Amino acid sequence: MSIDWSAFTPWPALSGGILIGLASVVLVLWNGRIAGISGILGGLLSRVEGDNAWRLAFILGLLAAPWLWAAKHHGSLPQSSFSPASPWEWGQLVVGGLLVGFGTRLANGCTSGHGVCGLARLSLRSLVAVLIFMSAGMATVFMTRHLAGV
Amino acid sequence: MKLLTAFISGTLFGLGLILAGMTDPLKVLAFLDVTGRWDPSLALVMVGAIGSAAMGFAYAGKRRHTLLGDKLQLPERRDINTPLIVGSTLFGIGWGLAGYCPGPGVVGLWAGSLPAAVFVIALFFGIEAHAWYDQERGQGDADKANADS
């Protein structure tokens, strides 16, 4: 392992994390709900009658964020230099999306529901989920970047 | 009021993801790449998020109602079962392949990123596939009643 100090951004990471935590606190104290993105999307997509208005409002808030960011930063939206070049890389996105969708619904949570809210609530169930998905993610990157050489 | 607080929460959440750099799949993959040139930033995102959320949840845990007087709907599950383990494994593999988890995908979608759009469309199909699978097993209602998130 070698740490890439040039890419390390401790202060934005820490303050961004604190914002995410505050967002979860707002949702639990005012709405009584867990800020789990996969659960919120799953609730919206299931055509079962339910209390979906707050879910829609939350997602609209998520969608508003890049525009607020742009307004504050001279009109530039947050962009990534990420651009898949080969069909293989687009395939990774598609297969990745399918697995993330199915897996997070099966496990009842993703990085936000288990990772942030679950760990903040000291849930052992969430700790197990986080350790598994972090390890699986690291193992996958190891295989695609260092074994397959892509 | 409840819609406004949900909207504010979503906005804060999205701004946090952007500020933290989680909307950039390359930064996420650099965090997962522990044997390569490792970028530990995302560990600090987790520290900041869990630390600030823990204080709020500790307070929420002492209450039975929200600040608006509704019932607090906190997860009560404690079981570590096969769906949790298999689902988290599949999620981790997908996260490592795509570099996106659900939140950053949705934020990136609106920021006009084509890769994010492709990811989110696939994500929806994955969620639908699970809904179908759940229905086939006939346990949909039992699972939804005590979901974590």
PDB file of C-alpha atoms in Angstrom:
ATOM      1  CA  MET A   1       0.000   0.000   0.000  1.00  0.00           C
ATOM      2  CA  SER A   2       1.191   3.523  -0.755  1.00  0.00           C
ATOM      3  CA  ILE A   3      -0.836   6.549   0.199  1.00  0.00           C
ATOM      4  CA  ASP A   4      -1.395   9.040  -2.606  1.00  0.00           C
ATOM      5  CA  TRP A   5      -0.913  12.235  -0.589  1.00  0.00           C
ATOM      6  CA  SER A   6      -1.422  14.447  -3.648  1.00  0.00           C
ATOM      7  CA  ALA A   7      -4.997  13.138  -4.015  1.00  0.00           C
ATOM      8  CA  PHE A   8      -5.757  13.244  -0.279  1.00  0.00           C
ATOM      9  CA  THR A   9      -8.314  15.976   0.506  1.00  0.00           C
ATOM     10  CA  PRO A  10      -8.852  15.771   4.272  1.00  0.00           C
ATOM     11  CA  TRP A  11     -10.791  19.017   4.891  1.00  0.00           C
ATOM     12  CA  PRO A  12     -13.361  18.799   2.084  1.00  0.00           C
ATOM     13  CA  ALA A  13     -13.795  15.098   2.940  1.00  0.00           C
ATOM     14  CA  LEU A  14     -14.346  15.784   6.628  1.00  0.00           C
ATOM     15  CA  SER A  15     -16.664  18.768   6.091  1.00  0.00           C
ATOM     16  CA  GLY A  16     -18.584  16.981   3.321  1.00  0.00           C
ATOM     17  CA  GLY A  17     -19.021  14.064   5.697  1.00  0.00           C
ATOM     18  CA  ILE A  18     -20.301  16.362   8.442  1.00  0.00           C
ATOM     19  CA  LEU A  19     -22.884  17.793   5.997  1.00  0.00           C
ATOM     20  CA  ILE A  20     -24.028  14.253   5.144  1.00  0.00           C
ATOM     21  CA  GLY A  21     -24.328  13.450   8.845  1.00  0.00           C
ATOM     22  CA  LEU A  22     -26.314  16.651   9.486  1.00  0.00           C
ATOM     23  CA  ALA A  23     -28.638  15.766   6.610  1.00  0.00           C
ATOM     24  CA  SER A  24     -29.335  12.400   8.271  1.00  0.00           C
ATOM     25  CA  VAL A  25     -29.993  14.135  11.591  1.00  0.00           C
ATOM     26  CA  VAL A  26     -32.473  16.565   9.984  1.00  0.00           C
ATOM     27  CA  LEU A  27     -34.356  13.672   8.394  1.00  0.00           C
ATOM     28  CA  VAL A  28     -34.554  11.591  11.554  1.00  0.00           C
ATOM     29  CA  LEU A  29     -35.462  14.439  13.930  1.00  0.00           C
ATOM     30  CA  TRP A  30     -38.057  16.138  11.714  1.00  0.00           C
ATOM     31  CA  ASN A  31     -39.323  13.285   9.543  1.00  0.00           C
ATOM     32  CA  GLY A  32     -38.557  10.319  11.791  1.00  0.00           C
ATOM     33  CA  ARG A  33     -36.924   8.514   8.873  1.00  0.00           C
ATOM     34  CA  ILE A  34     -33.553   7.005   8.008  1.00  0.00           C
ATOM     35  CA  ALA A  35     -31.658   8.777   5.210  1.00  0.00           C
ATOM     36  CA  GLY A  36     -30.946   5.640   3.210  1.00  0.00           C
ATOM     37  CA  ILE A  37     -30.780   6.424  -0.487  1.00  0.00           C
ATOM     38  CA  SER A  38     -31.350   2.864  -1.704  1.00  0.00           C
ATOM     39  CA  GLY A  39     -34.361   2.497   0.586  1.00  0.00           C
ATOM     40  CA  ILE A  40     -35.792   5.839  -0.521  1.00  0.00           C
ATOM     41  CA  LEU A  41     -35.348   4.980  -4.222  1.00  0.00           C
ATOM     42  CA  GLY A  42     -36.774   1.508  -3.622  1.00  0.00           C
ATOM     43  CA  GLY A  43     -39.817   2.989  -1.885  1.00  0.00           C
ATOM     44  CA  LEU A  44     -40.388   5.420  -4.740  1.00  0.00           C
ATOM     45  CA  LEU A  45     -40.036   2.727  -7.394  1.00  0.00           C
ATOM     46  CA  SER A  46     -42.333   0.221  -5.711  1.00  0.00           C
ATOM     47  CA  ARG A  47     -45.832   0.921  -6.889  1.00  0.00           C
ATOM     48  CA  VAL A  48     -47.239   0.062  -3.498  1.00  0.00           C
ATOM     49  CA  GLU A  49     -49.310   2.813  -1.923  1.00  0.00           C
ATOM     50  CA  GLY A  50     -47.222   4.454   0.728  1.00  0.00           C
ATOM     51  CA  ASP A  51     -45.901   7.578   2.291  1.00  0.00           C
ATOM     52  CA  ASN A  52     -43.869   8.613  -0.718  1.00  0.00           C
ATOM     53  CA  ALA A  53     -44.142  12.419  -0.669  1.00  0.00           C
ATOM     54  CA  TRP A  54     -41.195  12.843   1.714  1.00  0.00           C
ATOM     55  CA  ARG A  55     -39.140  10.429  -0.391  1.00  0.00           C
ATOM     56  CA  LEU A  56     -39.786  12.491  -3.510  1.00  0.00           C
ATOM     57  CA  ALA A  57     -38.947  15.717  -1.645  1.00  0.00           C
ATOM     58  CA  PHE A  58     -35.661  14.206  -0.442  1.00  0.00           C
ATOM     59  CA  ILE A  59     -34.661  13.082  -3.958  1.00  0.00           C
ATOM     60  CA  LEU A  60     -35.581  16.522  -5.365  1.00  0.00           C
ATOM     61  CA  GLY A  61     -33.263  17.985  -2.725  1.00  0.00           C
ATOM     62  CA  LEU A  62     -30.465  15.659  -3.877  1.00  0.00           C
ATOM     63  CA  LEU A  63     -31.067  16.763  -7.460  1.00  0.00           C
ATOM     64  CA  ALA A  64     -31.086  20.443  -6.447  1.00  0.00           C
ATOM     65  CA  ALA A  65     -27.647  20.128  -4.810  1.00  0.00           C
ATOM     66  CA  PRO A  66     -25.498  20.282  -7.976  1.00  0.00           C
ATOM     67  CA  TRP A  67     -27.388  23.389  -9.120  1.00  0.00           C
ATOM     68  CA  LEU A  68     -26.914  25.144  -5.796  1.00  0.00           C
ATOM     69  CA  TRP A  69     -23.255  24.168  -5.963  1.00  0.00           C
ATOM     70  CA  ALA A  70     -23.019  25.634  -9.470  1.00  0.00           C
ATOM     71  CA  ALA A  71     -24.674  28.890  -8.375  1.00  0.00           C
ATOM     72  CA  LYS A  72     -22.021  29.252  -5.677  1.00  0.00           C
ATOM     73  CA  HIS A  73     -19.123  28.317  -7.967  1.00  0.00           C
ATOM     74  CA  HIS A  74     -19.554  30.616 -10.967  1.00  0.00           C
ATOM     75  CA  GLY A  75     -21.981  28.406 -12.813  1.00  0.00           C
ATOM     76  CA  SER A  76     -19.807  25.346 -13.070  1.00  0.00           C
ATOM     77  CA  LEU A  77     -21.429  22.062 -12.175  1.00  0.00           C
ATOM     78  CA  PRO A  78     -19.349  19.539 -10.287  1.00  0.00           C
ATOM     79  CA  GLN A  79     -17.740  17.500 -13.025  1.00  0.00           C
ATOM     80  CA  SER A  80     -15.607  14.426 -12.902  1.00  0.00           C
ATOM     81  CA  SER A  81     -12.752  13.595 -15.238  1.00  0.00           C
ATOM     82  CA  PHE A  82     -14.292  10.135 -15.288  1.00  0.00           C
ATOM     83  CA  SER A  83     -15.131   9.142 -18.841  1.00  0.00           C
ATOM     84  CA  PRO A  84     -15.361   5.490 -19.766  1.00  0.00           C
ATOM     85  CA  ALA A  85     -13.453   4.889 -22.989  1.00  0.00           C
ATOM     86  CA  SER A  86     -13.902   1.248 -23.869  1.00  0.00           C
ATOM     87  CA  PRO A  87     -17.060  -0.869 -24.170  1.00  0.00           C
ATOM     88  CA  TRP A  88     -15.616  -2.847 -21.254  1.00  0.00           C
ATOM     89  CA  GLU A  89     -15.722   0.248 -19.030  1.00  0.00           C
ATOM     90  CA  TRP A  90     -19.313   1.066 -20.017  1.00  0.00           C
ATOM     91  CA  GLY A  91     -20.146  -2.568 -19.302  1.00  0.00           C
ATOM     92  CA  GLN A  92     -18.641  -2.206 -15.824  1.00  0.00           C
ATOM     93  CA  LEU A  93     -21.004   0.741 -15.171  1.00  0.00           C
ATOM     94  CA  VAL A  94     -24.048  -1.239 -16.314  1.00  0.00           C
ATOM     95  CA  VAL A  95     -23.210  -4.440 -14.428  1.00  0.00           C
ATOM     96  CA  GLY A  96     -22.177  -2.330 -11.430  1.00  0.00           C
ATOM     97  CA  GLY A  97     -25.498  -0.468 -11.443  1.00  0.00           C
ATOM     98  CA  LEU A  98     -27.508  -3.692 -11.641  1.00  0.00           C
ATOM     99  CA  LEU A  99     -25.548  -5.251  -8.757  1.00  0.00           C
ATOM    100  CA  VAL A 100     -25.774  -2.096  -6.621  1.00  0.00           C
ATOM    101  CA  GLY A 101     -29.547  -1.904  -7.182  1.00  0.00           C
ATOM    102  CA  PHE A 102     -30.251  -5.557  -6.432  1.00  0.00           C
ATOM    103  CA  GLY A 103     -27.688  -5.903  -3.637  1.00  0.00           C
ATOM    104  CA  THR A 104     -28.656  -2.801  -1.664  1.00  0.00           C
ATOM    105  CA  ARG A 105     -32.345  -3.763  -1.744  1.00  0.00           C
ATOM    106  CA  LEU A 106     -31.529  -7.313  -0.647  1.00  0.00           C
ATOM    107  CA  ALA A 107     -29.333  -6.031   2.202  1.00  0.00           C
ATOM    108  CA  ASN A 108     -31.820  -3.246   3.035  1.00  0.00           C
ATOM    109  CA  GLY A 109     -29.237  -0.502   2.810  1.00  0.00           C
ATOM    110  CA  CYS A 110     -26.231   1.042   1.124  1.00  0.00           C
ATOM    111  CA  THR A 111     -23.419   3.435   2.054  1.00  0.00           C
ATOM    112  CA  SER A 112     -25.916   5.889   3.549  1.00  0.00           C
ATOM    113  CA  GLY A 113     -28.433   3.640   5.319  1.00  0.00           C
ATOM    114  CA  HIS A 114     -25.970   1.107   6.747  1.00  0.00           C
ATOM    115  CA  GLY A 115     -22.731   3.076   6.378  1.00  0.00           C
ATOM    116  CA  VAL A 116     -23.732   6.406   7.907  1.00  0.00           C
ATOM    117  CA  CYS A 117     -27.041   5.973   9.768  1.00  0.00           C
ATOM    118  CA  GLY A 118     -26.510   2.342  10.808  1.00  0.00           C
ATOM    119  CA  LEU A 119     -23.008   2.880  12.178  1.00  0.00           C
ATOM    120  CA  ALA A 120     -24.097   6.123  13.878  1.00  0.00           C
ATOM    121  CA  ARG A 121     -26.808   4.090  15.633  1.00  0.00           C
ATOM    122  CA  LEU A 122     -24.171   1.489  16.643  1.00  0.00           C
ATOM    123  CA  SER A 123     -26.050  -1.251  14.785  1.00  0.00           C
ATOM    124  CA  LEU A 124     -24.076  -4.503  14.619  1.00  0.00           C
ATOM    125  CA  ARG A 125     -26.132  -5.541  11.580  1.00  0.00           C
ATOM    126  CA  SER A 126     -24.998  -2.411   9.745  1.00  0.00           C
ATOM    127  CA  LEU A 127     -21.377  -2.900  10.821  1.00  0.00           C
ATOM    128  CA  VAL A 128     -21.429  -6.379   9.256  1.00  0.00           C
ATOM    129  CA  ALA A 129     -22.947  -4.933   6.059  1.00  0.00           C
ATOM    130  CA  VAL A 130     -20.317  -2.161   5.865  1.00  0.00           C
ATOM    131  CA  LEU A 131     -17.377  -4.511   6.451  1.00  0.00           C
ATOM    132  CA  ILE A 132     -18.699  -6.831   3.732  1.00  0.00           C
ATOM    133  CA  PHE A 133     -19.389  -4.200   1.072  1.00  0.00           C
ATOM    134  CA  MET A 134     -16.119  -2.353   1.721  1.00  0.00           C
ATOM    135  CA  SER A 135     -14.139  -5.610   1.446  1.00  0.00           C
ATOM    136  CA  ALA A 136     -16.052  -6.719  -1.649  1.00  0.00           C
ATOM    137  CA  GLY A 137     -15.485  -3.305  -3.263  1.00  0.00           C
ATOM    138  CA  MET A 138     -11.765  -3.372  -2.483  1.00  0.00           C
ATOM    139  CA  ALA A 139     -11.431  -6.955  -3.750  1.00  0.00           C
ATOM    140  CA  THR A 140     -13.248  -6.003  -6.963  1.00  0.00           C
ATOM    141  CA  VAL A 141     -10.997  -2.993  -7.606  1.00  0.00           C
ATOM    142  CA  PHE A 142      -7.962  -5.162  -6.894  1.00  0.00           C
ATOM    143  CA  MET A 143      -9.107  -7.644  -9.514  1.00  0.00           C
ATOM    144  CA  THR A 144     -10.069  -5.136 -12.210  1.00  0.00           C
ATOM    145  CA  ARG A 145      -7.063  -2.843 -11.728  1.00  0.00           C
ATOM    146  CA  HIS A 146      -4.256  -5.164 -10.730  1.00  0.00           C
ATOM    147  CA  LEU A 147      -5.149  -8.659 -11.891  1.00  0.00           C
ATOM    148  CA  ALA A 148      -7.048  -8.016 -15.117  1.00  0.00           C
ATOM    149  CA  GLY A 149      -4.896  -4.970 -15.840  1.00  0.00           C
ATOM    150  CA  VAL A 150      -7.759  -2.817 -17.077  1.00  0.00           C
TER     151      VAL A 150
ATOM    152  CA  MET B   1     -43.274  21.302   6.752  1.00  0.00           C
ATOM    153  CA  LYS B   2     -42.284  17.634   6.543  1.00  0.00           C
ATOM    154  CA  LEU B   3     -41.747  17.950   2.809  1.00  0.00           C
ATOM    155  CA  LEU B   4     -39.595  21.026   3.357  1.00  0.00           C
ATOM    156  CA  THR B   5     -37.377  19.287   5.934  1.00  0.00           C
ATOM    157  CA  ALA B   6     -37.049  16.231   3.652  1.00  0.00           C
ATOM    158  CA  PHE B   7     -36.054  18.540   0.786  1.00  0.00           C
ATOM    159  CA  ILE B   8     -33.522  20.382   2.979  1.00  0.00           C
ATOM    160  CA  SER B   9     -32.094  17.055   4.152  1.00  0.00           C
ATOM    161  CA  GLY B  10     -31.715  15.857   0.544  1.00  0.00           C
ATOM    162  CA  THR B  11     -30.026  19.134  -0.437  1.00  0.00           C
ATOM    163  CA  LEU B  12     -27.564  18.992   2.482  1.00  0.00           C
ATOM    164  CA  PHE B  13     -26.880  15.362   1.684  1.00  0.00           C
ATOM    165  CA  GLY B  14     -26.180  16.142  -1.982  1.00  0.00           C
ATOM    166  CA  LEU B  15     -23.956  19.129  -1.172  1.00  0.00           C
ATOM    167  CA  GLY B  16     -22.049  16.955   1.295  1.00  0.00           C
ATOM    168  CA  LEU B  17     -21.480  14.274  -1.362  1.00  0.00           C
ATOM    169  CA  ILE B  18     -20.242  16.891  -3.847  1.00  0.00           C
ATOM    170  CA  LEU B  19     -17.964  18.653  -1.352  1.00  0.00           C
ATOM    171  CA  ALA B  20     -16.550  15.333  -0.145  1.00  0.00           C
ATOM    172  CA  GLY B  21     -15.702  14.290  -3.703  1.00  0.00           C
ATOM    173  CA  MET B  22     -17.943  11.225  -3.653  1.00  0.00           C
ATOM    174  CA  THR B  23     -19.627  12.236  -6.893  1.00  0.00           C
ATOM    175  CA  ASP B  24     -16.325  11.506  -8.665  1.00  0.00           C
ATOM    176  CA  PRO B  25     -16.127   7.739  -9.294  1.00  0.00           C
ATOM    177  CA  LEU B  26     -12.356   8.030  -9.777  1.00  0.00           C
ATOM    178  CA  LYS B  27     -11.971   9.303  -6.200  1.00  0.00           C
ATOM    179  CA  VAL B  28     -14.193   6.516  -4.874  1.00  0.00           C
ATOM    180  CA  LEU B  29     -12.237   3.886  -6.809  1.00  0.00           C
ATOM    181  CA  ALA B  30      -8.962   5.400  -5.549  1.00  0.00           C
ATOM    182  CA  PHE B  31     -10.262   4.849  -1.998  1.00  0.00           C
ATOM    183  CA  LEU B  32     -11.171   1.228  -2.763  1.00  0.00           C
ATOM    184  CA  ASP B  33      -7.784   0.667  -4.422  1.00  0.00           C
ATOM    185  CA  VAL B  34      -5.934  -0.164  -1.198  1.00  0.00           C
ATOM    186  CA  THR B  35      -3.122  -2.037  -2.934  1.00  0.00           C
ATOM    187  CA  GLY B  36      -2.507   0.735  -5.469  1.00  0.00           C
ATOM    188  CA  ARG B  37      -2.037   4.475  -4.931  1.00  0.00           C
ATOM    189  CA  TRP B  38      -4.506   4.753  -2.071  1.00  0.00           C
ATOM    190  CA  ASP B  39      -6.539   7.926  -1.481  1.00  0.00           C
ATOM    191  CA  PRO B  40      -7.773   7.700   2.141  1.00  0.00           C
ATOM    192  CA  SER B  41     -10.117  10.729   1.826  1.00  0.00           C
ATOM    193  CA  LEU B  42     -13.339   8.733   1.933  1.00  0.00           C
ATOM    194  CA  ALA B  43     -12.433   7.308   5.327  1.00  0.00           C
ATOM    195  CA  LEU B  44     -12.648  10.889   6.607  1.00  0.00           C
ATOM    196  CA  VAL B  45     -16.020  11.349   4.903  1.00  0.00           C
ATOM    197  CA  MET B  46     -17.246   8.389   6.939  1.00  0.00           C
ATOM    198  CA  VAL B  47     -15.667   9.745  10.145  1.00  0.00           C
ATOM    199  CA  GLY B  48     -17.310  13.162   9.655  1.00  0.00           C
ATOM    200  CA  ALA B  49     -20.694  11.711   8.682  1.00  0.00           C
ATOM    201  CA  ILE B  50     -20.872   9.057  11.398  1.00  0.00           C
ATOM    202  CA  GLY B  51     -19.545  11.438  14.058  1.00  0.00           C
ATOM    203  CA  SER B  52     -22.105  14.155  13.386  1.00  0.00           C
ATOM    204  CA  ALA B  53     -24.954  11.696  12.803  1.00  0.00           C
ATOM    205  CA  ALA B  54     -24.180   9.783  16.005  1.00  0.00           C
ATOM    206  CA  MET B  55     -24.951  12.845  18.146  1.00  0.00           C
ATOM    207  CA  GLY B  56     -28.296  13.351  16.411  1.00  0.00           C
ATOM    208  CA  PHE B  57     -29.223   9.685  16.611  1.00  0.00           C
ATOM    209  CA  ALA B  58     -28.282   9.507  20.288  1.00  0.00           C
ATOM    210  CA  TYR B  59     -30.754  12.323  20.898  1.00  0.00           C
ATOM    211  CA  ALA B  60     -33.365  10.773  18.570  1.00  0.00           C
ATOM    212  CA  GLY B  61     -32.990   7.443  20.381  1.00  0.00           C
ATOM    213  CA  LYS B  62     -34.210   9.058  23.591  1.00  0.00           C
ATOM    214  CA  ARG B  63     -37.342  10.366  21.920  1.00  0.00           C
ATOM    215  CA  ARG B  64     -40.416   8.494  20.772  1.00  0.00           C
ATOM    216  CA  HIS B  65     -41.630  11.253  18.508  1.00  0.00           C
ATOM    217  CA  THR B  66     -40.118  13.582  15.938  1.00  0.00           C
ATOM    218  CA  LEU B  67     -39.820  17.318  16.580  1.00  0.00           C
ATOM    219  CA  LEU B  68     -43.096  17.623  14.655  1.00  0.00           C
ATOM    220  CA  GLY B  69     -44.814  15.098  16.921  1.00  0.00           C
ATOM    221  CA  ASP B  70     -44.924  12.088  14.566  1.00  0.00           C
ATOM    222  CA  LYS B  71     -43.785   8.596  15.389  1.00  0.00           C
ATOM    223  CA  LEU B  72     -40.028   7.980  15.006  1.00  0.00           C
ATOM    224  CA  GLN B  73     -39.536   5.114  12.552  1.00  0.00           C
ATOM    225  CA  LEU B  74     -36.164   3.684  13.486  1.00  0.00           C
ATOM    226  CA  PRO B  75     -35.088   0.227  12.284  1.00  0.00           C
ATOM    227  CA  GLU B  76     -35.429  -2.492  14.890  1.00  0.00           C
ATOM    228  CA  ARG B  77     -33.805  -5.364  13.055  1.00  0.00           C
ATOM    229  CA  ARG B  78     -30.762  -6.981  14.614  1.00  0.00           C
ATOM    230  CA  ASP B  79     -30.529 -10.253  12.733  1.00  0.00           C
ATOM    231  CA  ILE B  80     -27.459 -10.928  10.630  1.00  0.00           C
ATOM    232  CA  ASN B  81     -28.981 -13.096   7.926  1.00  0.00           C
ATOM    233  CA  THR B  82     -28.176 -14.419   4.472  1.00  0.00           C
ATOM    234  CA  PRO B  83     -29.870 -11.593   2.505  1.00  0.00           C
ATOM    235  CA  LEU B  84     -27.787  -9.026   4.455  1.00  0.00           C
ATOM    236  CA  ILE B  85     -24.546 -10.866   3.669  1.00  0.00           C
ATOM    237  CA  VAL B  86     -25.309 -11.755   0.034  1.00  0.00           C
ATOM    238  CA  GLY B  87     -26.818  -8.331  -0.691  1.00  0.00           C
ATOM    239  CA  SER B  88     -23.854  -6.455   0.792  1.00  0.00           C
ATOM    240  CA  THR B  89     -21.431  -8.636  -1.181  1.00  0.00           C
ATOM    241  CA  LEU B  90     -23.259  -7.934  -4.461  1.00  0.00           C
ATOM    242  CA  PHE B  91     -23.431  -4.228  -3.613  1.00  0.00           C
ATOM    243  CA  GLY B  92     -19.695  -4.124  -2.873  1.00  0.00           C
ATOM    244  CA  ILE B  93     -18.820  -5.822  -6.163  1.00  0.00           C
ATOM    245  CA  GLY B  94     -21.070  -3.388  -8.059  1.00  0.00           C
ATOM    246  CA  TRP B  95     -19.589  -0.413  -6.189  1.00  0.00           C
ATOM    247  CA  GLY B  96     -16.074  -1.570  -7.084  1.00  0.00           C
ATOM    248  CA  LEU B  97     -17.032  -2.025 -10.735  1.00  0.00           C
ATOM    249  CA  ALA B  98     -18.881   1.274 -11.201  1.00  0.00           C
ATOM    250  CA  GLY B  99     -17.350   3.619  -8.617  1.00  0.00           C
ATOM    251  CA  TYR B 100     -20.861   4.870  -7.838  1.00  0.00           C
ATOM    252  CA  CYS B 101     -23.168   4.087  -4.957  1.00  0.00           C
ATOM    253  CA  PRO B 102     -26.830   5.187  -5.179  1.00  0.00           C
ATOM    254  CA  GLY B 103     -26.552   8.752  -3.768  1.00  0.00           C
ATOM    255  CA  PRO B 104     -23.666  10.030  -5.909  1.00  0.00           C
ATOM    256  CA  GLY B 105     -25.262   8.378  -8.954  1.00  0.00           C
ATOM    257  CA  VAL B 106     -28.452  10.405  -8.506  1.00  0.00           C
ATOM    258  CA  VAL B 107     -26.547  13.647  -7.854  1.00  0.00           C
ATOM    259  CA  GLY B 108     -24.267  13.040 -10.847  1.00  0.00           C
ATOM    260  CA  LEU B 109     -27.274  12.347 -13.038  1.00  0.00           C
ATOM    261  CA  TRP B 110     -28.555  15.863 -12.555  1.00  0.00           C
ATOM    262  CA  ALA B 111     -25.089  17.326 -12.928  1.00  0.00           C
ATOM    263  CA  GLY B 112     -25.282  16.098 -16.514  1.00  0.00           C
ATOM    264  CA  SER B 113     -22.866  13.202 -16.318  1.00  0.00           C
ATOM    265  CA  LEU B 114     -23.522  10.506 -18.941  1.00  0.00           C
ATOM    266  CA  PRO B 115     -21.764   7.749 -16.958  1.00  0.00           C
ATOM    267  CA  ALA B 116     -23.942   8.635 -13.937  1.00  0.00           C
ATOM    268  CA  ALA B 117     -27.062   8.408 -16.113  1.00  0.00           C
ATOM    269  CA  VAL B 118     -26.035   4.979 -17.410  1.00  0.00           C
ATOM    270  CA  PHE B 119     -25.350   3.861 -13.833  1.00  0.00           C
ATOM    271  CA  VAL B 120     -28.699   5.152 -12.524  1.00  0.00           C
ATOM    272  CA  ILE B 121     -30.679   3.452 -15.310  1.00  0.00           C
ATOM    273  CA  ALA B 122     -28.943   0.151 -14.517  1.00  0.00           C
ATOM    274  CA  LEU B 123     -29.523   0.842 -10.792  1.00  0.00           C
ATOM    275  CA  PHE B 124     -33.287   1.171 -11.414  1.00  0.00           C
ATOM    276  CA  PHE B 125     -33.316  -2.134 -13.277  1.00  0.00           C
ATOM    277  CA  GLY B 126     -31.455  -3.739 -10.368  1.00  0.00           C
ATOM    278  CA  ILE B 127     -34.000  -2.358  -7.876  1.00  0.00           C
ATOM    279  CA  GLU B 128     -36.868  -3.568 -10.082  1.00  0.00           C
ATOM    280  CA  ALA B 129     -35.236  -6.993 -10.385  1.00  0.00           C
ATOM    281  CA  HIS B 130     -35.150  -7.210  -6.596  1.00  0.00           C
ATOM    282  CA  ALA B 131     -38.801  -6.120  -6.317  1.00  0.00           C
ATOM    283  CA  TRP B 132     -39.706  -8.888  -8.734  1.00  0.00           C
ATOM    284  CA  TYR B 133     -37.571 -11.428  -6.874  1.00  0.00           C
ATOM    285  CA  ASP B 134     -39.133 -10.347  -3.578  1.00  0.00           C
ATOM    286  CA  GLN B 135     -42.634 -10.768  -4.970  1.00  0.00           C
ATOM    287  CA  GLU B 136     -41.802 -14.217  -6.321  1.00  0.00           C
ATOM    288  CA  ARG B 137     -40.722 -15.279  -2.867  1.00  0.00           C
ATOM    289  CA  GLY B 138     -43.931 -13.838  -1.469  1.00  0.00           C
ATOM    290  CA  GLN B 139     -42.161 -12.183   1.429  1.00  0.00           C
ATOM    291  CA  GLY B 140     -42.298  -8.645   0.178  1.00  0.00           C
ATOM    292  CA  ASP B 141     -44.592  -7.296   2.858  1.00  0.00           C
ATOM    293  CA  ALA B 142     -42.770  -8.949   5.741  1.00  0.00           C
ATOM    294  CA  ASP B 143     -39.443  -7.472   4.631  1.00  0.00           C
ATOM    295  CA  LYS B 144     -40.750  -3.981   3.986  1.00  0.00           C
ATOM    296  CA  ALA B 145     -42.376  -3.811   7.382  1.00  0.00           C
ATOM    297  CA  ASN B 146     -39.028  -3.801   9.134  1.00  0.00           C
ATOM    298  CA  ALA B 147     -36.557  -2.449   6.613  1.00  0.00           C
ATOM    299  CA  ASP B 148     -33.413  -0.680   7.763  1.00  0.00           C
ATOM    300  CA  SER B 149     -33.656   2.240   5.432  1.00  0.00           C
TER     301      SER B 149
END
